[in-house]
């Protein structure tokens, strides 16, 4: 399923800046960045639960926020993009 993850991490302190980097790093491990604090991740249910738990453990719920948008398996009809695309599509084939 496609999950859109957005986050806002307070970076007024060094600890906040570190949290921001950790959140971004975990999101990169599961998907692709489409905007500064927005990631598209194609994950199964177990991966989604794991990623959500990782991110919740990183953030400070008093000053940071996370949002998860569950777009499902038929997401192609639910996503419209205009303008510059960042990187490869999350479901494109990647050959290493």
C-alpha positions as protocol buffer text, in pm:
chain_id: "A"
residue {
  index: 1
  type: UNK
  ca { x: 0 y: 0 z: 0 }
}
residue {
  index: 2
  type: UNK
  ca { x: 108 y: 359 z: -50 }
}
residue {
  index: 3
  type: UNK
  ca { x: 149 y: 560 z: 269 }
}
residue {
  index: 4
  type: UNK
  ca { x: 221 y: 931 z: 256 }
}
residue {
  index: 5
  type: UNK
  ca { x: 416 y: 1042 z: 562 }
}
residue {
  index: 6
  type: UNK
  ca { x: 454 y: 1405 z: 659 }
}
residue {
  index: 7
  type: UNK
  ca { x: 635 y: 1542 z: 959 }
}
residue {
  index: 8
  type: UNK
  ca { x: 717 y: 1866 z: 1133 }
}
residue {
  index: 9
  type: UNK
  ca { x: 1008 y: 1848 z: 1375 }
}
residue {
  index: 10
  type: UNK
  ca { x: 1098 y: 2146 z: 1592 }
}
residue {
  index: 11
  type: UNK
  ca { x: 1459 y: 2233 z: 1508 }
}
residue {
  index: 12
  type: UNK
  ca { x: 1517 y: 2516 z: 1754 }
}
residue {
  index: 13
  type: UNK
  ca { x: 1756 y: 2296 z: 1953 }
}
residue {
  index: 14
  type: UNK
  ca { x: 2042 y: 2064 z: 1861 }
}
residue {
  index: 15
  type: UNK
  ca { x: 1830 y: 1770 z: 1982 }
}
residue {
  index: 16
  type: UNK
  ca { x: 1552 y: 1876 z: 1746 }
}
residue {
  index: 17
  type: UNK
  ca { x: 1791 y: 1893 z: 1451 }
}
residue {
  index: 18
  type: UNK
  ca { x: 1913 y: 1543 z: 1537 }
}
residue {
  index: 19
  type: UNK
  ca { x: 1552 y: 1416 z: 1554 }
}
residue {
  index: 20
  type: UNK
  ca { x: 1482 y: 1570 z: 1213 }
}
residue {
  index: 21
  type: UNK
  ca { x: 1777 y: 1384 z: 1056 }
}
residue {
  index: 22
  type: UNK
  ca { x: 1672 y: 1057 z: 1221 }
}
residue {
  index: 23
  type: UNK
  ca { x: 1312 y: 1088 z: 1101 }
}
residue {
  index: 24
  type: UNK
  ca { x: 1425 y: 1163 z: 744 }
}
residue {
  index: 25
  type: UNK
  ca { x: 1673 y: 874 z: 750 }
}
residue {
  index: 26
  type: UNK
  ca { x: 1405 y: 625 z: 855 }
}
residue {
  index: 27
  type: UNK
  ca { x: 1165 y: 754 z: 589 }
}
residue {
  index: 28
  type: UNK
  ca { x: 1434 y: 725 z: 320 }
}
residue {
  index: 29
  type: UNK
  ca { x: 1478 y: 361 z: 421 }
}
residue {
  index: 30
  type: UNK
  ca { x: 1114 y: 291 z: 333 }
}
residue {
  index: 31
  type: UNK
  ca { x: 1031 y: 527 z: 48 }
}
residue {
  index: 32
  type: UNK
  ca { x: 1118 y: 839 z: -146 }
}
residue {
  index: 33
  type: UNK
  ca { x: 1117 y: 1204 z: -52 }
}
residue {
  index: 34
  type: UNK
  ca { x: 867 y: 1398 z: -263 }
}
residue {
  index: 35
  type: UNK
  ca { x: 896 y: 1728 z: -73 }
}
residue {
  index: 36
  type: UNK
  ca { x: 1114 y: 1845 z: 216 }
}
residue {
  index: 37
  type: UNK
  ca { x: 915 y: 1675 z: 492 }
}
residue {
  index: 38
  type: UNK
  ca { x: 695 y: 1447 z: 279 }
}
residue {
  index: 39
  type: UNK
  ca { x: 766 y: 1086 z: 183 }
}
residue {
  index: 40
  type: UNK
  ca { x: 583 y: 831 z: -30 }
}
residue {
  index: 41
  type: UNK
  ca { x: 636 y: 479 z: 100 }
}
residue {
  index: 42
  type: UNK
  ca { x: 514 y: 155 z: -54 }
}
residue {
  index: 43
  type: UNK
  ca { x: 496 y: -83 z: 239 }
}
residue {
  index: 44
  type: UNK
  ca { x: 304 y: -385 z: 358 }
}
residue {
  index: 45
  type: UNK
  ca { x: 115 y: -379 z: 689 }
}
residue {
  index: 46
  type: UNK
  ca { x: 407 y: -513 z: 894 }
}
residue {
  index: 47
  type: UNK
  ca { x: 651 y: -260 z: 747 }
}
residue {
  index: 48
  type: UNK
  ca { x: 402 y: 20 z: 807 }
}
residue {
  index: 49
  type: UNK
  ca { x: 361 y: -75 z: 1173 }
}
residue {
  index: 50
  type: UNK
  ca { x: 740 y: -101 z: 1214 }
}
residue {
  index: 51
  type: UNK
  ca { x: 805 y: 235 z: 1047 }
}
residue {
  index: 52
  type: UNK
  ca { x: 535 y: 410 z: 1248 }
}
residue {
  index: 53
  type: UNK
  ca { x: 679 y: 270 z: 1575 }
}
residue {
  index: 54
  type: UNK
  ca { x: 1031 y: 381 z: 1476 }
}
residue {
  index: 55
  type: UNK
  ca { x: 916 y: 733 z: 1397 }
}
residue {
  index: 56
  type: UNK
  ca { x: 704 y: 765 z: 1712 }
}
residue {
  index: 57
  type: UNK
  ca { x: 1008 y: 660 z: 1917 }
}
residue {
  index: 58
  type: UNK
  ca { x: 1219 y: 933 z: 1754 }
}
residue {
  index: 59
  type: UNK
  ca { x: 993 y: 1236 z: 1777 }
}
residue {
  index: 60
  type: UNK
  ca { x: 910 y: 1447 z: 2080 }
}
residue {
  index: 61
  type: UNK
  ca { x: 530 y: 1446 z: 2084 }
}
residue {
  index: 62
  type: UNK
  ca { x: 530 y: 1771 z: 2283 }
}
residue {
  index: 63
  type: UNK
  ca { x: 680 y: 1975 z: 1996 }
}
residue {
  index: 64
  type: UNK
  ca { x: 691 y: 1754 z: 1683 }
}
residue {
  index: 65
  type: UNK
  ca { x: 419 y: 1599 z: 1467 }
}
residue {
  index: 66
  type: UNK
  ca { x: 372 y: 1309 z: 1227 }
}
residue {
  index: 67
  type: UNK
  ca { x: 89 y: 1246 z: 983 }
}
residue {
  index: 68
  type: UNK
  ca { x: 21 y: 923 z: 796 }
}
residue {
  index: 69
  type: UNK
  ca { x: -208 y: 914 z: 491 }
}
residue {
  index: 70
  type: UNK
  ca { x: -301 y: 559 z: 392 }
}
residue {
  index: 71
  type: UNK
  ca { x: -371 y: 565 z: 17 }
}
residue {
  index: 72
  type: UNK
  ca { x: -396 y: 189 z: -26 }
}
residue {
  index: 73
  type: UNK
  ca { x: -302 y: -33 z: -318 }
}
residue {
  index: 74
  type: UNK
  ca { x: -489 y: 158 z: -591 }
}
residue {
  index: 75
  type: UNK
  ca { x: -307 y: 482 z: -522 }
}
residue {
  index: 76
  type: UNK
  ca { x: -229 y: 558 z: -890 }
}
residue {
  index: 77
  type: UNK
  ca { x: -574 y: 715 z: -934 }
}
residue {
  index: 78
  type: UNK
  ca { x: -541 y: 913 z: -608 }
}
residue {
  index: 79
  type: UNK
  ca { x: -210 y: 1091 z: -676 }
}
residue {
  index: 80
  type: UNK
  ca { x: -166 y: 1377 z: -920 }
}
residue {
  index: 81
  type: UNK
  ca { x: 171 y: 1545 z: -961 }
}
residue {
  index: 82
  type: UNK
  ca { x: 239 y: 1876 z: -1132 }
}
residue {
  index: 83
  type: UNK
  ca { x: 585 y: 2023 z: -1173 }
}
residue {
  index: 84
  type: UNK
  ca { x: 926 y: 1883 z: -1093 }
}
residue {
  index: 85
  type: UNK
  ca { x: 942 y: 1521 z: -979 }
}
residue {
  index: 86
  type: UNK
  ca { x: 1204 y: 1426 z: -721 }
}
residue {
  index: 87
  type: UNK
  ca { x: 1393 y: 1109 z: -806 }
}
residue {
  index: 88
  type: UNK
  ca { x: 1235 y: 790 z: -934 }
}
residue {
  index: 89
  type: UNK
  ca { x: 878 y: 689 z: -869 }
}
residue {
  index: 90
  type: UNK
  ca { x: 845 y: 491 z: -550 }
}
residue {
  index: 91
  type: UNK
  ca { x: 724 y: 183 z: -741 }
}
residue {
  index: 92
  type: UNK
  ca { x: 975 y: 202 z: -1030 }
}
residue {
  index: 93
  type: UNK
  ca { x: 1223 y: -79 z: -1082 }
}
residue {
  index: 94
  type: UNK
  ca { x: 1568 y: -9 z: -942 }
}
residue {
  index: 95
  type: UNK
  ca { x: 1862 y: -209 z: -1074 }
}
residue {
  index: 96
  type: UNK
  ca { x: 2178 y: -214 z: -865 }
}
